[in-house]
Amino acid sequence: MTREQKVAKKELARRVRETTAGRFFGFVLESIEPGSAVMKLRVRPHHLQVYEVVHGGVIAALADTAGGLATYMSTPRGTRVATVEMKINFLEAVEKGTVRATAHVLRRGRNLAVVDCDVRDAKRLVAKALMTFAIGSGQRLPEQTRENKSRSAAHAGKKNAAIEKIDKSRL
């Protein structure tokens, strides 16, 4: 891994931790290389649906995040990527434990990338996703200016309070 890729890895891990979705779901970037990423999620009560298994949308969001990061790492640093299509098969129900999404870029062109993702618990393949990501042409992620940081921090504070309230109500 090059020095620039190491810097990008740290930046991505921080961004995952700081996004509202990343905090709410509890996504953790476990490993990342050019064209691949592994995300993990420790199952919590607020991930469960009415039948007390992890909601499919949570698993899909985990796969989508891993796929987006794998795609991002296959492009010049700062290039925007966005999901344009996702197909997922849910193969097994997950009640507890940790799930990992392992995403690999199958093919990357100038404008699109096709990504495969396996989601597993400790013993089983629980979901399989195939995604297509658009690759921005020279668009870069917004820089973290002082103004953006303070606005993000204020927004994060409100969201954290809401997330904590949900967590407490689910216990």
Protein backbone atom coordinates (compact mmCIF):
# COMPACT_ATOMS: atom_id res chain seq x y z
CA MET A 1 0.00 0.00 0.00
CA THR A 2 1.40 3.38 -0.99
CA ARG A 3 1.73 6.29 1.43
CA GLU A 4 -1.20 8.04 -0.28
CA GLN A 5 -3.34 4.90 0.09
CA LYS A 6 -2.46 4.71 3.80
CA VAL A 7 -3.54 8.33 4.23
CA ALA A 8 -6.76 7.59 2.31
CA LYS A 9 -7.42 4.56 4.55
CA LYS A 10 -7.15 6.69 7.70
CA GLU A 11 -9.35 9.37 6.15
CA LEU A 12 -11.99 6.82 5.14
CA ALA A 13 -12.01 5.14 8.57
CA ARG A 14 -12.56 8.57 10.14
CA ARG A 15 -15.32 9.47 7.68
CA VAL A 16 -17.13 6.17 8.33
CA ARG A 17 -16.99 6.85 12.09
CA GLU A 18 -18.19 10.45 11.67
CA THR A 19 -21.10 9.95 9.27
CA THR A 20 -24.55 9.76 10.78
CA ALA A 21 -25.17 6.37 9.16
CA GLY A 22 -21.80 5.02 10.26
CA ARG A 23 -22.44 6.04 13.87
CA PHE A 24 -26.06 4.90 13.91
CA PHE A 25 -25.34 1.48 12.46
CA GLY A 26 -21.94 1.10 14.10
CA PHE A 27 -20.06 0.28 10.90
CA VAL A 28 -16.33 -0.25 11.35
CA LEU A 29 -13.77 -0.25 8.54
CA GLU A 30 -11.74 -3.39 9.18
CA SER A 31 -9.45 -3.42 6.16
CA ILE A 32 -9.08 -1.70 2.83
CA GLU A 33 -6.85 -2.08 -0.21
CA PRO A 34 -7.11 -0.74 -3.74
CA GLY A 35 -10.28 -2.36 -5.12
CA SER A 36 -11.39 -4.12 -1.93
CA ALA A 37 -12.80 -3.31 1.49
CA VAL A 38 -14.01 -5.16 4.57
CA MET A 39 -16.58 -3.58 6.89
CA LYS A 40 -17.91 -5.11 10.07
CA LEU A 41 -20.97 -4.60 12.20
CA ARG A 42 -21.65 -5.87 15.70
CA VAL A 43 -25.38 -6.65 15.86
CA ARG A 44 -27.27 -4.45 18.32
CA PRO A 45 -30.96 -4.34 19.29
CA HIS A 46 -31.74 -1.39 17.01
CA HIS A 47 -30.60 -3.43 13.97
CA LEU A 48 -33.36 -6.00 14.50
CA GLN A 49 -36.71 -6.06 12.76
CA VAL A 50 -40.01 -7.36 14.16
CA TYR A 51 -38.92 -11.04 13.97
CA GLU A 52 -35.78 -10.24 15.99
CA VAL A 53 -33.33 -10.76 13.14
CA VAL A 54 -31.17 -8.11 11.49
CA HIS A 55 -33.21 -5.98 9.10
CA GLY A 56 -32.26 -6.53 5.45
CA GLY A 57 -31.76 -2.81 4.97
CA VAL A 58 -29.00 -2.82 7.58
CA ILE A 59 -27.19 -5.64 5.79
CA ALA A 60 -27.70 -3.89 2.44
CA ALA A 61 -26.31 -0.63 3.86
CA LEU A 62 -23.24 -2.50 5.16
CA ALA A 63 -22.65 -4.11 1.74
CA ASP A 64 -23.21 -0.78 -0.03
CA THR A 65 -20.72 0.99 2.23
CA ALA A 66 -18.07 -1.69 1.71
CA GLY A 67 -18.67 -1.60 -2.06
CA GLY A 68 -18.44 2.18 -2.18
CA LEU A 69 -15.17 2.20 -0.25
CA ALA A 70 -13.68 -0.54 -2.44
CA THR A 71 -14.62 1.52 -5.51
CA TYR A 72 -13.29 4.73 -3.97
CA MET A 73 -9.92 3.05 -3.31
CA SER A 74 -9.70 2.06 -6.99
CA THR A 75 -9.95 5.70 -8.16
CA PRO A 76 -7.74 8.77 -7.78
CA ARG A 77 -8.01 10.06 -4.21
CA GLY A 78 -11.00 12.33 -3.66
CA THR A 79 -13.03 11.11 -6.65
CA ARG A 80 -16.74 10.85 -5.91
CA VAL A 81 -18.43 7.48 -6.27
CA ALA A 82 -22.16 6.80 -5.98
CA THR A 83 -24.29 3.67 -6.07
CA VAL A 84 -26.43 3.51 -9.20
CA GLU A 85 -27.64 -0.08 -8.88
CA MET A 86 -27.69 -2.74 -6.19
CA LYS A 87 -29.00 -6.28 -6.19
CA ILE A 88 -28.80 -8.31 -2.99
CA ASN A 89 -29.83 -11.83 -2.04
CA PHE A 90 -30.48 -12.47 1.64
CA LEU A 91 -29.48 -16.09 2.25
CA GLU A 92 -29.63 -16.54 6.03
CA ALA A 93 -31.18 -14.65 8.92
CA VAL A 94 -28.79 -13.09 11.43
CA GLU A 95 -29.88 -12.83 15.07
CA LYS A 96 -26.69 -11.81 16.87
CA GLY A 97 -22.93 -11.59 16.66
CA THR A 98 -20.83 -9.78 14.10
CA VAL A 99 -21.30 -9.62 10.34
CA ARG A 100 -18.60 -8.70 7.83
CA ALA A 101 -19.06 -7.38 4.32
CA THR A 102 -16.16 -8.11 1.97
CA ALA A 103 -16.35 -6.16 -1.29
CA HIS A 104 -14.19 -6.51 -4.41
CA VAL A 105 -14.22 -4.43 -7.56
CA LEU A 106 -14.81 -6.89 -10.42
CA ARG A 107 -14.36 -4.35 -13.19
CA ARG A 108 -13.73 -0.64 -13.26
CA GLY A 109 -14.11 1.54 -16.30
CA ARG A 110 -13.91 5.30 -16.71
CA ASN A 111 -17.47 5.95 -15.53
CA LEU A 112 -18.69 2.78 -13.80
CA ALA A 113 -17.43 0.05 -11.49
CA VAL A 114 -19.04 -3.33 -10.86
CA VAL A 115 -18.55 -4.64 -7.33
CA ASP A 116 -19.25 -8.01 -5.72
CA CYS A 117 -19.83 -8.28 -1.97
CA ASP A 118 -20.18 -11.25 0.39
CA VAL A 119 -21.74 -10.66 3.80
CA ARG A 120 -20.89 -13.34 6.37
CA ASP A 121 -21.45 -14.03 10.02
CA ALA A 122 -19.03 -16.24 11.96
CA LYS A 123 -19.95 -19.37 9.99
CA ARG A 124 -22.23 -18.59 7.05
CA LEU A 125 -22.65 -16.56 3.91
CA VAL A 126 -25.73 -14.52 4.90
CA ALA A 127 -26.06 -12.22 1.87
CA LYS A 128 -24.59 -11.72 -1.60
CA ALA A 129 -24.67 -8.35 -3.37
CA LEU A 130 -23.76 -7.12 -6.84
CA MET A 131 -23.51 -3.35 -7.22
CA THR A 132 -22.72 -0.76 -9.86
CA PHE A 133 -21.10 2.52 -8.86
CA ALA A 134 -20.82 5.70 -10.90
CA ILE A 135 -17.36 7.24 -10.87
CA GLY A 136 -17.30 11.05 -10.89
CA SER A 137 -15.20 12.81 -13.48
CA GLY A 138 -12.72 14.84 -11.51
CA GLN A 139 -15.23 15.74 -8.80
CA ARG A 140 -13.59 15.72 -5.42
CA LEU A 141 -15.05 15.23 -1.99
CA PRO A 142 -15.61 18.50 -0.13
CA GLU A 143 -12.62 19.55 1.93
CA GLN A 144 -13.16 19.77 5.66
CA THR A 145 -13.06 23.52 6.16
CA ARG A 146 -13.44 25.05 9.62
CA GLU A 147 -16.99 26.08 8.70
CA ASN A 148 -17.87 22.59 7.44
CA LYS A 149 -16.36 21.00 10.56
CA SER A 150 -18.37 23.19 12.94
CA ARG A 151 -21.55 22.66 10.93
CA SER A 152 -20.88 18.90 10.86
CA ALA A 153 -20.14 18.85 14.59
CA ALA A 154 -23.40 20.67 15.41
CA HIS A 155 -25.34 18.32 13.13
CA ALA A 156 -23.54 15.30 14.63
CA GLY A 157 -24.40 16.44 18.17
CA LYS A 158 -28.11 16.53 17.35
CA LYS A 159 -27.93 13.17 15.59
CA ASN A 160 -25.92 11.55 18.41
CA ALA A 161 -28.58 12.60 20.92
CA ALA A 162 -31.27 11.06 18.70
CA ILE A 163 -29.25 7.86 18.28
CA GLU A 164 -28.65 7.57 22.03
CA LYS A 165 -32.37 8.05 22.65
CA ILE A 166 -33.16 5.23 20.21
CA ASP A 167 -30.54 2.96 21.82
CA LYS A 168 -31.97 3.58 25.31
CA SER A 169 -35.55 3.00 24.18
CA ARG A 170 -34.62 -0.35 22.59
CA LEU A 171 -32.98 -1.76 25.74
